[in-house]
mmCIF file of C-alpha atoms and ligand atoms in Angstrom:
data_model
loop_
_atom_site.group_PDB
_atom_site.id
_atom_site.type_symbol
_atom_site.label_atom_id
_atom_site.label_comp_id
_atom_site.label_asym_id
_atom_site.label_seq_id
_atom_site.Cartn_x
_atom_site.Cartn_y
_atom_site.Cartn_z
ATOM 1 C CA MET H 16 -45.834 99.059 -67.019
ATOM 2 C CA ASP H 17 -46.004 98.842 -70.884
ATOM 3 C CA ASP H 18 -46.155 102.455 -72.219
ATOM 4 C CA ARG H 19 -48.964 101.559 -74.646
ATOM 5 C CA VAL H 20 -51.180 101.192 -71.644
ATOM 6 C CA HIS H 21 -53.615 104.131 -71.297
ATOM 7 C CA PRO H 22 -53.385 106.226 -68.120
ATOM 8 C CA GLU H 23 -57.013 105.431 -67.312
ATOM 9 C CA VAL H 24 -56.184 101.683 -67.440
ATOM 10 C CA ARG H 25 -53.159 102.277 -65.214
ATOM 11 C CA ARG H 26 -55.401 104.104 -62.752
ATOM 12 C CA THR H 27 -57.856 101.232 -62.699
ATOM 13 C CA ALA H 28 -55.020 98.751 -62.191
ATOM 14 C CA THR H 29 -53.712 100.747 -59.281
ATOM 15 C CA GLU H 30 -57.156 100.993 -57.675
ATOM 16 C CA ILE H 31 -57.608 97.246 -57.953
ATOM 17 C CA ASP H 32 -54.085 96.673 -56.564
ATOM 18 C CA THR H 33 -54.707 98.893 -53.567
ATOM 19 C CA MET H 34 -58.218 97.544 -53.077
ATOM 20 C CA GLU H 35 -59.850 100.954 -53.568
ATOM 21 C CA THR H 36 -61.786 98.889 -56.119
ATOM 22 C CA ARG H 37 -62.460 95.477 -54.596
ATOM 23 C CA GLY H 38 -64.875 92.504 -54.611
ATOM 24 C CA ALA H 39 -64.603 89.967 -57.437
ATOM 25 C CA ALA H 40 -67.593 91.265 -59.462
ATOM 26 C CA THR H 41 -66.662 94.896 -59.091
ATOM 27 C CA ILE H 42 -63.100 94.180 -60.135
ATOM 28 C CA ALA H 43 -64.336 92.452 -63.278
ATOM 29 C CA ASP H 44 -66.698 95.310 -64.162
ATOM 30 C CA SER H 45 -64.042 97.962 -63.815
ATOM 31 C CA ALA H 46 -61.515 95.839 -65.754
ATOM 32 C CA ALA H 47 -63.959 95.512 -68.680
ATOM 33 C CA ARG H 48 -64.665 99.243 -68.598
ATOM 34 C CA ALA H 49 -60.872 99.902 -68.556
ATOM 35 C CA LEU H 50 -60.408 97.833 -71.740
ATOM 36 C CA ARG H 51 -63.252 99.798 -73.356
ATOM 37 C CA THR H 52 -61.394 103.069 -72.556
ATOM 38 C CA GLN H 53 -58.191 101.630 -73.945
ATOM 39 C CA ALA H 54 -60.073 100.806 -77.232
ATOM 40 C CA THR H 55 -61.898 104.143 -77.538
ATOM 41 C CA GLU H 56 -58.762 106.183 -76.850
ATOM 42 C CA SER H 57 -56.424 104.133 -78.951
ATOM 43 C CA ASP H 58 -54.606 105.806 -81.887
ATOM 44 C CA ALA H 59 -53.054 102.523 -83.083
ATOM 45 C CA ALA H 60 -51.891 102.692 -86.709
ATOM 46 C CA ASP H 61 -53.186 99.304 -87.696
ATOM 47 C CA ALA H 62 -55.202 96.270 -86.505
ATOM 48 C CA GLU H 63 -52.075 94.411 -85.278
ATOM 49 C CA ALA H 64 -50.931 97.353 -83.166
ATOM 50 C CA PHE H 65 -54.459 97.749 -81.795
ATOM 51 C CA ARG H 66 -54.650 94.092 -80.796
ATOM 52 C CA ALA H 67 -51.171 94.308 -79.150
ATOM 53 C CA GLU H 68 -52.232 97.433 -77.190
ATOM 54 C CA LEU H 69 -55.343 95.781 -75.904
ATOM 55 C CA ARG H 70 -53.353 92.707 -74.858
ATOM 56 C CA ALA H 71 -50.867 94.963 -72.969
ATOM 57 C CA ALA H 72 -53.769 96.660 -71.201
ATOM 58 C CA ALA H 73 -55.243 93.273 -70.305
ATOM 59 C CA ARG H 74 -51.927 92.113 -68.845
ATOM 60 C CA ALA H 75 -51.564 95.229 -66.721
ATOM 61 C CA LEU H 76 -55.002 94.699 -65.272
ATOM 62 C CA TYR H 77 -54.466 90.921 -64.845
ATOM 63 C CA GLU H 78 -51.189 91.411 -62.895
ATOM 64 C CA THR H 79 -52.875 93.363 -60.053
ATOM 65 C CA ARG H 80 -54.482 90.613 -57.929
ATOM 66 C CA PRO H 81 -54.091 86.913 -58.627
ATOM 67 C CA THR H 82 -57.040 85.219 -56.942
ATOM 68 C CA ALA H 83 -60.356 86.462 -58.160
ATOM 69 C CA VAL H 84 -60.935 84.578 -61.415
ATOM 70 C CA SER H 85 -63.634 87.074 -62.452
ATOM 71 C CA LEU H 86 -60.745 89.389 -63.522
ATOM 72 C CA PRO H 87 -59.217 87.060 -66.237
ATOM 73 C CA ASN H 88 -62.710 85.884 -67.108
ATOM 74 C CA ALA H 89 -63.704 89.514 -67.804
ATOM 75 C CA LEU H 90 -60.549 90.197 -69.834
ATOM 76 C CA ARG H 91 -61.091 87.039 -71.864
ATOM 77 C CA TYR H 92 -64.701 87.902 -72.565
ATOM 78 C CA VAL H 93 -63.819 91.332 -73.921
ATOM 79 C CA LEU H 94 -60.742 90.366 -75.909
ATOM 80 C CA ARG H 95 -62.472 87.370 -77.511
ATOM 81 C CA GLY H 96 -64.866 89.780 -79.129
ATOM 82 C CA MET H 97 -62.045 91.183 -81.346
ATOM 83 C CA SER H 98 -62.992 89.650 -84.663
ATOM 84 C CA SER H 99 -62.574 92.581 -87.113
ATOM 85 C CA THR H 100 -59.527 93.197 -89.333
ATOM 86 C CA THR H 101 -59.608 97.007 -89.172
ATOM 87 C CA VAL H 102 -58.852 99.354 -86.228
ATOM 88 C CA GLU H 103 -62.343 100.934 -86.385
ATOM 89 C CA GLY H 104 -63.955 97.459 -86.476
ATOM 90 C CA LEU H 105 -61.894 96.247 -83.588
ATOM 91 C CA ARG H 106 -62.679 99.349 -81.547
ATOM 92 C CA GLN H 107 -66.357 98.719 -82.114
ATOM 93 C CA ASN H 108 -65.872 94.969 -81.172
ATOM 94 C CA VAL H 109 -64.315 95.906 -77.787
ATOM 95 C CA VAL H 110 -66.853 98.516 -76.987
ATOM 96 C CA GLU H 111 -69.718 96.083 -77.737
ATOM 97 C CA SER H 112 -68.106 93.241 -75.825
ATOM 98 C CA ALA H 113 -67.349 95.410 -72.812
ATOM 99 C CA ASP H 114 -70.881 96.852 -72.705
ATOM 100 C CA GLU H 115 -72.355 93.367 -73.140
ATOM 101 C CA PHE H 116 -70.196 92.014 -70.389
ATOM 102 C CA CYS H 117 -71.154 94.704 -67.857
ATOM 103 C CA ALA H 118 -74.825 94.363 -68.624
ATOM 104 C CA ARG H 119 -74.601 90.536 -68.298
ATOM 105 C CA LEU H 120 -72.847 90.853 -64.899
ATOM 106 C CA GLU H 121 -75.529 93.147 -63.575
ATOM 107 C CA ARG H 122 -78.266 90.799 -64.829
ATOM 108 C CA ALA H 123 -76.545 87.673 -63.518
ATOM 109 C CA GLN H 124 -76.281 89.211 -60.043
ATOM 110 C CA ALA H 125 -79.993 90.092 -60.085
ATOM 111 C CA ASP H 126 -80.935 86.526 -61.276
ATOM 112 C CA LEU H 127 -78.661 84.956 -58.708
ATOM 113 C CA GLY H 128 -80.261 87.092 -56.029
ATOM 114 C CA GLU H 129 -83.686 85.579 -56.849
ATOM 115 C CA VAL H 130 -82.373 82.038 -56.592
ATOM 116 C CA GLY H 131 -80.604 82.693 -53.287
ATOM 117 C CA ALA H 132 -83.617 84.447 -51.884
ATOM 118 C CA ASN H 133 -85.689 81.300 -52.282
ATOM 119 C CA ARG H 134 -83.369 79.591 -49.837
ATOM 120 C CA LEU H 135 -84.121 82.237 -47.149
ATOM 121 C CA ARG H 136 -87.255 82.102 -45.112
ATOM 122 C CA ASP H 137 -89.166 84.881 -43.451
ATOM 123 C CA GLY H 138 -87.539 85.349 -39.983
ATOM 124 C CA ASP H 139 -84.195 83.842 -40.905
ATOM 125 C CA THR H 140 -80.851 85.081 -39.604
ATOM 126 C CA ILE H 141 -77.710 84.863 -41.745
ATOM 127 C CA MET H 142 -74.041 85.120 -40.771
ATOM 128 C CA THR H 143 -71.812 86.867 -43.310
ATOM 129 C CA HIS H 144 -68.074 87.069 -43.878
ATOM 130 C CA CYS H 145 -66.364 89.874 -45.780
ATOM 131 C CA HIS H 146 -68.402 91.919 -48.222
ATOM 132 C CA SER H 147 -69.916 90.169 -51.307
ATOM 133 C CA THR H 148 -72.221 91.875 -53.706
ATOM 134 C CA ASP H 149 -73.470 88.462 -54.912
ATOM 135 C CA ALA H 150 -74.356 87.414 -51.293
ATOM 136 C CA LEU H 151 -76.012 90.722 -50.675
ATOM 137 C CA ALA H 152 -78.082 90.340 -53.832
ATOM 138 C CA CYS H 153 -79.710 87.298 -52.213
ATOM 139 C CA VAL H 154 -80.608 89.237 -49.095
ATOM 140 C CA GLU H 155 -81.903 92.148 -51.177
ATOM 141 C CA ALA H 156 -84.181 89.892 -53.202
ATOM 142 C CA ALA H 157 -85.443 88.185 -50.019
ATOM 143 C CA VAL H 158 -86.262 91.623 -48.496
ATOM 144 C CA GLU H 159 -88.063 92.588 -51.664
ATOM 145 C CA GLN H 160 -90.150 89.412 -51.385
ATOM 146 C CA GLY H 161 -91.253 90.808 -48.024
ATOM 147 C CA LYS H 162 -89.118 88.499 -45.826
ATOM 148 C CA HIS H 163 -87.749 89.763 -42.508
ATOM 149 C CA ILE H 164 -84.047 88.900 -42.426
ATOM 150 C CA GLU H 165 -81.506 89.593 -39.663
ATOM 151 C CA ALA H 166 -77.742 89.308 -39.937
ATOM 152 C CA VAL H 167 -74.703 88.534 -37.819
ATOM 153 C CA VAL H 168 -71.830 90.215 -39.521
ATOM 154 C CA LYS H 169 -68.191 89.261 -38.983
ATOM 155 C CA GLU H 170 -65.880 92.240 -39.140
ATOM 156 C CA THR H 171 -63.313 90.399 -41.322
ATOM 157 C CA ARG H 172 -59.875 91.357 -40.287
ATOM 158 C CA PRO H 173 -57.536 92.720 -41.406
ATOM 159 C CA ARG H 174 -59.433 95.107 -43.828
ATOM 160 C CA ASN H 175 -62.845 94.989 -42.058
ATOM 161 C CA GLN H 176 -64.919 94.585 -45.168
ATOM 162 C CA GLY H 177 -67.677 93.447 -42.697
ATOM 163 C CA HIS H 178 -68.212 97.149 -42.047
ATOM 164 C CA ILE H 179 -69.260 97.644 -45.671
ATOM 165 C CA THR H 180 -71.647 94.662 -45.368
ATOM 166 C CA ALA H 181 -73.091 96.080 -42.111
ATOM 167 C CA ARG H 182 -73.746 99.488 -43.845
ATOM 168 C CA ARG H 183 -75.367 97.860 -46.940
ATOM 169 C CA LEU H 184 -77.575 95.600 -44.777
ATOM 170 C CA ASP H 185 -78.647 98.598 -42.759
ATOM 171 C CA GLU H 186 -79.624 100.354 -46.000
ATOM 172 C CA LEU H 187 -81.734 97.309 -46.833
ATOM 173 C CA GLY H 188 -83.507 97.549 -43.392
ATOM 174 C CA VAL H 189 -81.826 94.350 -42.123
ATOM 175 C CA PRO H 190 -80.962 94.477 -38.328
ATOM 176 C CA VAL H 191 -77.247 93.782 -37.912
ATOM 177 C CA THR H 192 -75.154 92.403 -35.054
ATOM 178 C CA LEU H 193 -71.483 93.034 -35.684
ATOM 179 C CA ILE H 194 -69.026 90.587 -34.169
ATOM 180 C CA VAL H 195 -65.238 90.049 -34.119
ATOM 181 C CA ASP H 196 -64.185 87.092 -36.293
ATOM 182 C CA SER H 197 -63.238 84.882 -33.369
ATOM 183 C CA ALA H 198 -66.837 85.134 -31.972
ATOM 184 C CA ALA H 199 -68.289 83.396 -35.024
ATOM 185 C CA ARG H 200 -68.648 79.937 -33.429
ATOM 186 C CA ARG H 201 -70.266 81.414 -30.386
ATOM 187 C CA TYR H 202 -73.045 82.919 -32.525
ATOM 188 C CA LEU H 203 -73.504 80.045 -35.070
ATOM 189 C CA ASN H 204 -76.243 78.567 -32.914
ATOM 190 C CA ASP H 205 -78.308 81.772 -33.434
ATOM 191 C CA VAL H 206 -78.167 81.767 -37.226
ATOM 192 C CA ASP H 207 -80.025 79.786 -39.929
ATOM 193 C CA HIS H 208 -77.481 80.166 -42.758
ATOM 194 C CA VAL H 209 -73.970 81.157 -43.359
ATOM 195 C CA LEU H 210 -73.971 83.213 -46.545
ATOM 196 C CA VAL H 211 -70.713 84.164 -48.243
ATOM 197 C CA GLY H 212 -69.491 85.117 -51.714
ATOM 198 C CA ALA H 213 -66.558 83.680 -53.719
ATOM 199 C CA ASP H 214 -63.524 84.888 -55.581
ATOM 200 C CA ALA H 215 -63.159 81.556 -57.414
ATOM 201 C CA VAL H 216 -64.898 78.230 -57.541
ATOM 202 C CA ALA H 217 -62.761 75.259 -58.672
ATOM 203 C CA ALA H 218 -63.883 72.385 -60.844
ATOM 204 C CA ASP H 219 -64.086 70.031 -57.780
ATOM 205 C CA GLY H 220 -66.483 72.482 -56.086
ATOM 206 C CA SER H 221 -63.884 74.012 -53.689
ATOM 207 C CA VAL H 222 -64.689 77.583 -52.891
ATOM 208 C CA VAL H 223 -61.937 80.231 -52.707
ATOM 209 C CA ASN H 224 -63.024 83.194 -50.605
ATOM 210 C CA LYS H 225 -61.851 85.641 -48.033
ATOM 211 C CA ILE H 226 -59.457 84.210 -45.446
ATOM 212 C CA GLY H 227 -61.488 82.805 -42.593
ATOM 213 C CA THR H 228 -64.247 81.319 -44.774
ATOM 214 C CA SER H 229 -62.993 77.676 -44.461
ATOM 215 C CA GLY H 230 -62.810 77.826 -40.640
ATOM 216 C CA LEU H 231 -66.244 79.340 -40.587
ATOM 217 C CA ALA H 232 -67.575 76.565 -42.800
ATOM 218 C CA VAL H 233 -66.043 73.823 -40.705
ATOM 219 C CA ASN H 234 -67.598 75.370 -37.574
ATOM 220 C CA ALA H 235 -70.939 75.802 -39.297
ATOM 221 C CA ARG H 236 -70.983 72.124 -40.425
ATOM 222 C CA ASP H 237 -70.149 71.076 -36.841
ATOM 223 C CA ARG H 238 -73.130 73.111 -35.621
ATOM 224 C CA GLY H 239 -75.409 71.923 -38.466
ATOM 225 C CA THR H 240 -75.778 75.420 -39.968
ATOM 226 C CA PRO H 241 -76.110 75.311 -43.774
ATOM 227 C CA ILE H 242 -73.468 77.092 -45.823
ATOM 228 C CA MET H 243 -74.560 78.902 -48.963
ATOM 229 C CA VAL H 244 -72.133 80.398 -51.381
ATOM 230 C CA ALA H 245 -73.405 83.103 -53.775
ATOM 231 C CA ALA H 246 -71.203 83.064 -56.844
ATOM 232 C CA GLN H 247 -72.240 83.977 -60.332
ATOM 233 C CA THR H 248 -70.797 81.873 -63.077
ATOM 234 C CA LEU H 249 -68.125 84.624 -63.682
ATOM 235 C CA LYS H 250 -66.443 83.076 -60.544
ATOM 236 C CA LEU H 251 -66.030 79.683 -62.065
ATOM 237 C CA HIS H 252 -62.382 79.021 -62.654
ATOM 238 C CA PRO H 253 -61.895 77.355 -66.079
ATOM 239 C CA GLY H 254 -58.261 76.554 -65.526
ATOM 240 C CA THR H 255 -59.070 74.228 -62.712
ATOM 241 C CA MET H 256 -60.790 71.839 -65.179
ATOM 242 C CA THR H 257 -57.290 71.121 -66.593
ATOM 243 C CA GLY H 258 -55.511 70.749 -63.246
ATOM 244 C CA HIS H 259 -54.409 74.326 -62.580
ATOM 245 C CA THR H 260 -54.636 75.458 -58.991
ATOM 246 C CA VAL H 261 -55.844 78.840 -57.737
ATOM 247 C CA ASP H 262 -53.180 81.265 -56.646
ATOM 248 C CA ILE H 263 -53.788 82.561 -53.120
ATOM 249 C CA GLU H 264 -52.843 86.221 -52.834
ATOM 250 C CA MET H 265 -50.417 87.212 -50.047
ATOM 251 C CA ARG H 266 -50.952 90.788 -49.201
ATOM 252 C CA ASP H 267 -48.743 93.467 -47.454
ATOM 253 C CA THR H 268 -48.171 92.637 -43.790
ATOM 254 C CA ALA H 269 -48.725 96.333 -43.011
ATOM 255 C CA GLU H 270 -52.442 95.522 -43.261
ATOM 256 C CA VAL H 271 -52.023 93.288 -40.167
ATOM 257 C CA VAL H 272 -49.587 95.356 -38.039
ATOM 258 C CA ASP H 273 -47.770 98.724 -38.503
ATOM 259 C CA ASP H 274 -44.020 98.958 -38.370
ATOM 260 C CA GLU H 275 -43.801 100.611 -35.047
ATOM 261 C CA THR H 276 -45.930 97.884 -33.359
ATOM 262 C CA LEU H 277 -44.023 95.214 -35.247
ATOM 263 C CA ALA H 278 -40.699 96.601 -33.839
ATOM 264 C CA GLU H 279 -42.217 96.635 -30.268
ATOM 265 C CA LEU H 280 -43.130 92.957 -30.723
ATOM 266 C CA GLY H 281 -39.596 92.027 -31.636
ATOM 267 C CA ASN H 282 -40.188 91.878 -35.400
ATOM 268 C CA PRO H 283 -41.962 88.550 -35.642
ATOM 269 C CA THR H 284 -42.665 87.110 -39.072
ATOM 270 C CA VAL H 285 -46.145 88.229 -40.214
ATOM 271 C CA LYS H 286 -48.251 86.404 -42.837
ATOM 272 C CA ASN H 287 -51.241 87.967 -44.557
ATOM 273 C CA PRO H 288 -53.031 85.581 -46.950
ATOM 274 C CA ALA H 289 -56.086 87.207 -48.371
ATOM 275 C CA PHE H 290 -57.984 83.992 -49.208
ATOM 276 C CA ASP H 291 -58.481 80.305 -48.284
ATOM 277 C CA VAL H 292 -60.044 77.272 -49.843
ATOM 278 C CA THR H 293 -63.154 75.651 -48.427
ATOM 279 C CA PRO H 294 -63.469 72.010 -49.582
ATOM 280 C CA PRO H 295 -66.761 71.089 -51.236
ATOM 281 C CA ARG H 296 -67.901 68.831 -48.377
ATOM 282 C CA TYR H 297 -68.411 71.896 -46.199
ATOM 283 C CA VAL H 298 -70.558 73.703 -48.719
ATOM 284 C CA ASP H 299 -74.363 72.989 -48.985
ATOM 285 C CA ALA H 300 -75.118 74.985 -52.122
ATOM 286 C CA ILE H 301 -73.455 77.196 -54.692
ATOM 287 C CA VAL H 302 -75.989 79.726 -55.879
ATOM 288 C CA THR H 303 -75.490 81.043 -59.409
ATOM 289 C CA GLU H 304 -77.717 82.916 -61.919
ATOM 290 C CA ARG H 305 -78.253 79.542 -63.580
ATOM 291 C CA GLY H 306 -79.762 77.968 -60.432
ATOM 292 C CA GLN H 307 -78.276 76.386 -57.301
ATOM 293 C CA PHE H 308 -75.794 73.512 -57.486
ATOM 294 C CA PRO H 309 -74.327 71.078 -55.052
ATOM 295 C CA PRO H 310 -70.598 71.858 -55.219
ATOM 296 C CA GLU H 311 -69.714 68.441 -56.566
ATOM 297 C CA SER H 312 -71.815 69.061 -59.715
ATOM 298 C CA ILE H 313 -70.427 72.530 -60.587
ATOM 299 C CA VAL H 314 -67.959 71.007 -63.028
ATOM 300 C CA ILE H 315 -70.920 70.094 -65.361
ATOM 301 C CA LEU H 316 -71.870 73.757 -65.565
ATOM 302 C CA MET H 317 -68.175 74.713 -66.080
ATOM 303 C CA ARG H 318 -67.840 72.396 -69.098
ATOM 304 C CA GLU H 319 -70.998 73.774 -70.592
ATOM 305 C CA LEU H 320 -69.902 77.378 -70.153
ATOM 306 C CA PHE H 321 -66.234 77.221 -70.962
ATOM 307 C CA GLY H 322 -65.754 74.109 -73.108
ATOM 308 C CA GLU H 323 -61.999 73.912 -73.702
ATOM 309 C CA GLY H 324 -61.500 77.671 -73.719
ATOM 310 C CA THR H 325 -58.988 78.137 -70.877
ATOM 311 C CA SER H 326 -56.154 80.024 -72.506
ATOM 312 C CA GLU H 327 -54.670 83.164 -71.016
ATOM 313 C CA PRO H 328 -56.987 86.015 -71.492
ATOM 314 C CA TRP H 329 -54.658 88.031 -73.708
ATOM 315 C CA ALA H 330 -53.534 85.098 -75.913
ATOM 316 C CA GLU H 331 -54.895 84.918 -79.395
ATOM 317 C CA PRO H 332 -55.304 81.327 -80.625
ATOM 318 C CA GLU H 333 -52.459 81.629 -83.137
ATOM 319 C CA ALA H 334 -50.132 83.668 -80.897
ATOM 320 C CA ARG H 335 -50.246 81.989 -77.457
ATOM 321 C CA ALA H 336 -46.546 82.174 -76.839
ATOM 322 C CA GLU H 337 -46.352 85.926 -77.349
ATOM 323 C CA PRO H 338 -47.940 87.903 -74.458
HETATM 324 O O1 LIG E 6 -68.032 89.587 -56.332
HETATM 325 P P1 LIG E 6 -68.477 89.817 -54.933
HETATM 326 O O2 LIG E 6 -69.627 88.944 -54.515
HETATM 327 O O3 LIG E 6 -68.876 91.306 -54.727
HETATM 328 O O4 LIG E 6 -67.278 89.605 -53.957
HETATM 329 C C1 LIG E 6 -66.683 88.293 -53.813
HETATM 330 C C2 LIG E 6 -65.571 88.328 -52.858
HETATM 331 O O5 LIG E 6 -64.589 89.304 -53.127
HETATM 332 C C3 LIG E 6 -64.002 89.757 -51.907
HETATM 333 O O6 LIG E 6 -62.578 89.817 -51.961
HETATM 334 P P2 LIG E 6 -61.728 91.170 -51.700
HETATM 335 O O7 LIG E 6 -62.443 91.975 -50.620
HETATM 336 O O8 LIG E 6 -61.688 91.937 -53.080
HETATM 337 O O9 LIG E 6 -60.396 90.675 -51.282
HETATM 338 C C4 LIG E 6 -64.503 88.733 -50.874
HETATM 339 O O10 LIG E 6 -63.705 87.626 -50.685
HETATM 340 C C5 LIG E 6 -65.900 88.463 -51.441
HETATM 341 O O11 LIG E 6 -66.466 87.360 -50.880
#
């Protein structure tokens, strides 16, 4: 890693890489805070050195996990605030942008929760996959509105983020039934909504989320169960407006099976994709802090929010080839 990158930023990058820090919104929040630290601790001699240092830090954070677009969106937001021509001015720019970003993220999640809660009725049961703070914000708001909600929670192999969801729902007073992933179809008849988060939403309305989401959505459509995706606008992927595709992260196979067991099995090939893509036709609504959208119309919101601004997060308009 570039030696201009502050140890705190390195630590954040490692925590994102190892998934000690995980979940698209949480990753974005910690990346923005890391850039803030890089700025406050910088002893760069001049404005150019300061900018280069911040870009190096952004790259180190960006290279951790490829799929959740909230990460480059956060980096872009903070770096775009650098308008000053002095080190002190730039430091101030980054601190303000990072603070503003984190505050907006929190507000967006609360606003999204209110929108999502309106789709849930008193007495409804939801089915969840993985752990999404955006999805849980909808349940939390519904509970605050006095609605009784129950949940069927998929454990979400291989990392079992469903356990985190079960704990959070229990804290909200929501009764939980925990199931293995392969039991989802069996229980779809008992639920009123599938409620999941997103790591990225593409311009055509496709939803990139934890592996297993697309199969769940197809089964839910077959059973007539509505599928609701909670995704604040930070999850909209600007690059997909200009034809880029979303990279699907392949994680270490040790998450699936340990070396000893692998040897006992005769060393088969193991694949461990972290995410999959659910086509828009299987999604009923994308719930954002700006309201709910049918997936096919999300591109209109994306144009409004991003315009043509889809460059790499660390690239400055006049120095795009440099990173
Ligand atoms: O931003 P929030 O809604 O918290 O999370 C969004 C998504 O991030 C998670 O990915 P991972 O566990 O980091 O691989 C899940 O796929 C989850 O749906």
